[in-house]
Structures are given as structure tokens and as C-alpha cells.
PDB file of C-alpha atoms in Angstrom:
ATOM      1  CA  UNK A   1      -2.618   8.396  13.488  1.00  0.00           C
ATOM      2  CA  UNK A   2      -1.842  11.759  11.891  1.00  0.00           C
ATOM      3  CA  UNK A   3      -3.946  13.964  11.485  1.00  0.00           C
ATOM      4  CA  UNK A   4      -2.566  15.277   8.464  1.00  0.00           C
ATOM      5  CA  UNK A   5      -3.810  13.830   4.752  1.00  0.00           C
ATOM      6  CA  UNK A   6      -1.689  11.857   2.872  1.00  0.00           C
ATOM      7  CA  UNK A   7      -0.978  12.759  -0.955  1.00  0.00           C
ATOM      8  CA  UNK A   8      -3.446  10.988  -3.627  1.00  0.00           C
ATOM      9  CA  UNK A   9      -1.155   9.384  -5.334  1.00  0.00           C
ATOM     10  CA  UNK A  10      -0.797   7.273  -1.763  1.00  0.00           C
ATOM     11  CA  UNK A  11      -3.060   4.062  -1.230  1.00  0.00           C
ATOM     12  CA  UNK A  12      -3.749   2.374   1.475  1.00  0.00           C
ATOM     13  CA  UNK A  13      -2.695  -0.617   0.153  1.00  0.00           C
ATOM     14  CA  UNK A  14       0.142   0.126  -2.598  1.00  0.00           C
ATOM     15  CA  UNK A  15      -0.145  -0.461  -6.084  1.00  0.00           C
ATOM     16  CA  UNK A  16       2.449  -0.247  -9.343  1.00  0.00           C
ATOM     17  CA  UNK A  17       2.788   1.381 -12.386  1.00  0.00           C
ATOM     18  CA  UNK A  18       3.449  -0.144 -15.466  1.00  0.00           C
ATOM     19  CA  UNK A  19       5.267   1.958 -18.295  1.00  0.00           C
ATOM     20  CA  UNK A  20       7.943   1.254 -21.695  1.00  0.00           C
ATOM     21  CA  UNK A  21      10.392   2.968 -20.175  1.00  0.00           C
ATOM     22  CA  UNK A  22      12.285   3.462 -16.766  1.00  0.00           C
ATOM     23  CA  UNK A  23       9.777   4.734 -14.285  1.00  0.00           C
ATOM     24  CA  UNK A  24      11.614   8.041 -13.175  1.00  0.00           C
ATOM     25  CA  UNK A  25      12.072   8.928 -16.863  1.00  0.00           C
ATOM     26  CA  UNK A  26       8.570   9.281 -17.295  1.00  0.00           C
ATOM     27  CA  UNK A  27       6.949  10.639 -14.408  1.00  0.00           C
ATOM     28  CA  UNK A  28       8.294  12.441 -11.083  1.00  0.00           C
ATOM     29  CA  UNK A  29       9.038   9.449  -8.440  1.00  0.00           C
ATOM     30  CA  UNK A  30       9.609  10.641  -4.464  1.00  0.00           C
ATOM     31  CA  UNK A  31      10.643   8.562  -1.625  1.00  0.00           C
ATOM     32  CA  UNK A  32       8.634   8.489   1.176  1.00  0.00           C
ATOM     33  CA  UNK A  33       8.882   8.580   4.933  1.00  0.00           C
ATOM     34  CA  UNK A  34       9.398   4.438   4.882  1.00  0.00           C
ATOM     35  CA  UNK A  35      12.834   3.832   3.911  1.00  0.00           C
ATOM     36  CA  UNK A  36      13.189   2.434   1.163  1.00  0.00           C
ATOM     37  CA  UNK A  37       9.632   2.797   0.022  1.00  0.00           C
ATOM     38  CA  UNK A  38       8.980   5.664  -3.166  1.00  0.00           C
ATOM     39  CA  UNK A  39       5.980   6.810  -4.467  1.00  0.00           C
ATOM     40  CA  UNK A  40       4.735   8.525  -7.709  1.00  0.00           C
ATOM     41  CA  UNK A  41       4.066  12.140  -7.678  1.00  0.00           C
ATOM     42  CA  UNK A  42       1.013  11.868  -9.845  1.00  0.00           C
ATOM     43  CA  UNK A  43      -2.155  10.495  -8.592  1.00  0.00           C
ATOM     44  CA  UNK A  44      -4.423   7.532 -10.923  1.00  0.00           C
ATOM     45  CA  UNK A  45      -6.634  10.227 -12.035  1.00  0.00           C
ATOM     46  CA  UNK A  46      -3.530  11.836 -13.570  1.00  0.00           C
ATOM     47  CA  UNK A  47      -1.390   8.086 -14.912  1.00  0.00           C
ATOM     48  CA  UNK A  48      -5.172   7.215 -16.595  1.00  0.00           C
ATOM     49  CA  UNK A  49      -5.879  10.542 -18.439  1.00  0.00           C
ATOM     50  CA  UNK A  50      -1.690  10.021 -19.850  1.00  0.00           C
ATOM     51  CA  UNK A  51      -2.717   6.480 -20.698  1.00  0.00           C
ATOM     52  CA  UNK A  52      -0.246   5.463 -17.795  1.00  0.00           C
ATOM     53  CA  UNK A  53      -0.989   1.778 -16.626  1.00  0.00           C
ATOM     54  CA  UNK A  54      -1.726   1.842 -12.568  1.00  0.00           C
ATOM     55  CA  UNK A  55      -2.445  -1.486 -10.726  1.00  0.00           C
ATOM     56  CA  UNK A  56      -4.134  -1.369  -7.450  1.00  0.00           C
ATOM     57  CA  UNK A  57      -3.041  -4.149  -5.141  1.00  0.00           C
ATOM     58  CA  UNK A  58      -6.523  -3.596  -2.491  1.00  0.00           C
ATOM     59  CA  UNK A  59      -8.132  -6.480  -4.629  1.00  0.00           C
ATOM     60  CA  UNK A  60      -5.362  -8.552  -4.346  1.00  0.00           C
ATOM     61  CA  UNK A  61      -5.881  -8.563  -0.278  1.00  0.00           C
ATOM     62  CA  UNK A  62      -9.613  -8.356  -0.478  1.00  0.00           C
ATOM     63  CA  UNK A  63      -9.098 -11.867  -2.845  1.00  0.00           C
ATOM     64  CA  UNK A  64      -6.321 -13.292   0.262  1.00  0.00           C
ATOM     65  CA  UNK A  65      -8.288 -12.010   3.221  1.00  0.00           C
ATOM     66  CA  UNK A  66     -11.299 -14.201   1.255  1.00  0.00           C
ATOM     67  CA  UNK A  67      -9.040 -17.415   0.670  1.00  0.00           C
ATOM     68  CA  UNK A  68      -7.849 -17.512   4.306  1.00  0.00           C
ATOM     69  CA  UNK A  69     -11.619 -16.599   5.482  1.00  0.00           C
ATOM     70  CA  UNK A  70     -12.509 -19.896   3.444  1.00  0.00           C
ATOM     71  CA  UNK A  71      -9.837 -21.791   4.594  1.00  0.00           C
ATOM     72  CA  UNK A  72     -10.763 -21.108   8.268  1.00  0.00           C
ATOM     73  CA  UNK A  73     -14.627 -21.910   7.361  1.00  0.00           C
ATOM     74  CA  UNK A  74     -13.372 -25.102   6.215  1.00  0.00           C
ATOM     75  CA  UNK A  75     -10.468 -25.744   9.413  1.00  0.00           C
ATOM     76  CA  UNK A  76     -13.543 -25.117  12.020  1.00  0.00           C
ATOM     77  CA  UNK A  77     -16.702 -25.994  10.714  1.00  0.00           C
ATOM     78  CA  UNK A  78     -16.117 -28.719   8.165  1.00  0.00           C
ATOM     79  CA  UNK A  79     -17.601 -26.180   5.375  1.00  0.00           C
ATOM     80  CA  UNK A  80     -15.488 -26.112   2.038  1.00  0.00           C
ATOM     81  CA  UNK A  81     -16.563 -23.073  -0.308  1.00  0.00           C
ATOM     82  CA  UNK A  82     -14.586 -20.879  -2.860  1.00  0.00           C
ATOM     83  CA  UNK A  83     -15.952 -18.069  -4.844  1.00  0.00           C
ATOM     84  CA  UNK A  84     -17.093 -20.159  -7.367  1.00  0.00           C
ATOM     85  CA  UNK A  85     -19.098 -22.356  -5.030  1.00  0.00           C
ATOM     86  CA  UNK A  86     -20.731 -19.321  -2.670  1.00  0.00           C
ATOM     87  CA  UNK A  87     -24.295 -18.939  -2.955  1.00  0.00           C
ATOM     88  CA  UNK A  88     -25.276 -16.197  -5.433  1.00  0.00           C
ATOM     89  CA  UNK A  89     -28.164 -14.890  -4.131  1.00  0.00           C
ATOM     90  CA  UNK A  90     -28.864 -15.107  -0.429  1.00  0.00           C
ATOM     91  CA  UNK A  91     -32.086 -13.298   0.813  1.00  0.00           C
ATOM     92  CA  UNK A  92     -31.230 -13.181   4.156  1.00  0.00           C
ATOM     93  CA  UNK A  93     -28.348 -10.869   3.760  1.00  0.00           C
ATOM     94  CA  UNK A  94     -29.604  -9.253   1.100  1.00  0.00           C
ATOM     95  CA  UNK A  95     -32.791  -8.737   3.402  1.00  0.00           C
ATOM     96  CA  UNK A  96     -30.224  -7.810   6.644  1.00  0.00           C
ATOM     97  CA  UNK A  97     -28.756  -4.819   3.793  1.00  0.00           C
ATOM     98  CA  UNK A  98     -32.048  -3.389   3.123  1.00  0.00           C
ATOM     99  CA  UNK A  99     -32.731  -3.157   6.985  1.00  0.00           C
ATOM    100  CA  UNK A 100     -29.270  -1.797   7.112  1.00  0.00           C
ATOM    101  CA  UNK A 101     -28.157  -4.248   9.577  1.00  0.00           C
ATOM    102  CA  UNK A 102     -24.408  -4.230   8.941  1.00  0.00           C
ATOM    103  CA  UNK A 103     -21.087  -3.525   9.955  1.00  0.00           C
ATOM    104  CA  UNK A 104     -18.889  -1.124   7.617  1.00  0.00           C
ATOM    105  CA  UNK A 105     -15.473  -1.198   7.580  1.00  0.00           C
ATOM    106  CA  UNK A 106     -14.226   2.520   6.121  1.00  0.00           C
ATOM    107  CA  UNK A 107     -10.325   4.203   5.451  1.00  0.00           C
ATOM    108  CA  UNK A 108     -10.895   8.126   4.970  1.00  0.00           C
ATOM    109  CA  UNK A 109      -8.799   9.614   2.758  1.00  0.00           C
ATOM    110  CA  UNK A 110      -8.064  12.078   4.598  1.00  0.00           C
ATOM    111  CA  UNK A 111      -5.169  10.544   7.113  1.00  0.00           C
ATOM    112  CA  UNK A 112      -6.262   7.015   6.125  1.00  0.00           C
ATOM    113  CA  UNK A 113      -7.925   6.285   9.166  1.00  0.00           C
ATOM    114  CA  UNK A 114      -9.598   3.211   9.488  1.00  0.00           C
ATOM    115  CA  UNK A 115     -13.357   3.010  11.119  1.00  0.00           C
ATOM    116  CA  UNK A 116     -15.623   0.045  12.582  1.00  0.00           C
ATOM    117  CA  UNK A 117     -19.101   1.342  12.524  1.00  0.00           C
ATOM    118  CA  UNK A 118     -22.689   0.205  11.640  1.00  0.00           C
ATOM    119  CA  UNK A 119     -23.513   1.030   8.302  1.00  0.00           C
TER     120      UNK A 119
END
């Protein structure tokens, strides 16, 4: 990866804005290296203080990357759960947090460079 930081109105994952009127009418919009791709010149810190509706996508994955994690509990060990049916509080991993027994997964925002490490 580059070692070079990408703008903050970049996320890892995408998003959209949401206004009355045409996009580019409102706001500066750029295009970006990925053809086809643009991006708004403003970051969320800027869209929220104009009132300027910005939807982050990141949960949308997180809530897929979940589904298809259930799905494969349920493929391979017979174990059907959805979010409504996982166990609220569990005191082993709770217990495995406090001794800081974990595994982070971490994008900088500098470069967006992703990192495996224990917490």
C-alpha cells in the first residue's frame, strides 16, 4: 500500500450522501483514481455541521460479514443463531477482554492500512 494518506472525506468502505438537490450543485464532487468512482470534497465532520445527510456503508458489511459468519456456524456445526438469538452476556469473553486476550483487527487512517494484531 501507499504510503501516502488518503483525503477524509474517503472511507474505507464507501458511503452516500443524501441531499434535495443534485449532488454537485451543492457541494464540490471529484473523481477519484478508480474510474468511474467520485468522491465528495468535504469530509462527515463538514456534511453534519451543514446538516448534510452522510450514510456510512461499514455497518452494512459488519451486519453481512455477521449473516454469512452465522450461516457458516449453522452449514458446519449444526448451530442456528441470529443476532436476536446470541447470548447477551457471556462471561467468558467478557472475562478473555478484561485479560486482554484478543485479536484486533485495525485500518489507520493514515493510508488505510489494515493490521492483525493482539489487542
Amino acid at each position: 500500500m501507499k504510503s501516502t494518506a488518503s483525503p477524509p472525506s474517503v472511507a474505507a468502505c464507501g458511503g452516500f450522501v443524501i441531499t434535495r438537490d443534485r449532488l454537485d450543485s451543492v457541494i464540490p464532487v471529484m473523481n477519484t483514481a478508480m474510474e468511474g468512482r467520485t468522491q465528495v470534497e468535504w469530509d462527515k465532520d463538514d456534511l453534519e455541521s451543514l446538516g448534510i445527510l452522510k450514510i456510512d456503508i461499514l455497518a452494512l458489511g459488519m451486519l453481512t460479514c455477521l449473516r454469512k459468519a452465522f450461516g457458516l456456524l449453522e452449514d458446519h456445526y449444526a448451530l442456528p443463531m441470529t443476532l436476536a438469538s446470541m447470548e447477551k452476556e457471556n462471561k467468558r469473553t467478557y472475562a478473555m477482554i478484561q485479560r486482554a486476550d484478543t485479536i484486533s483487527f485495525s485500518r489507520s487512517k493514515a493510508g488505510h492500512r489494515c493490521r492483525c494484531f493482539p489487542a
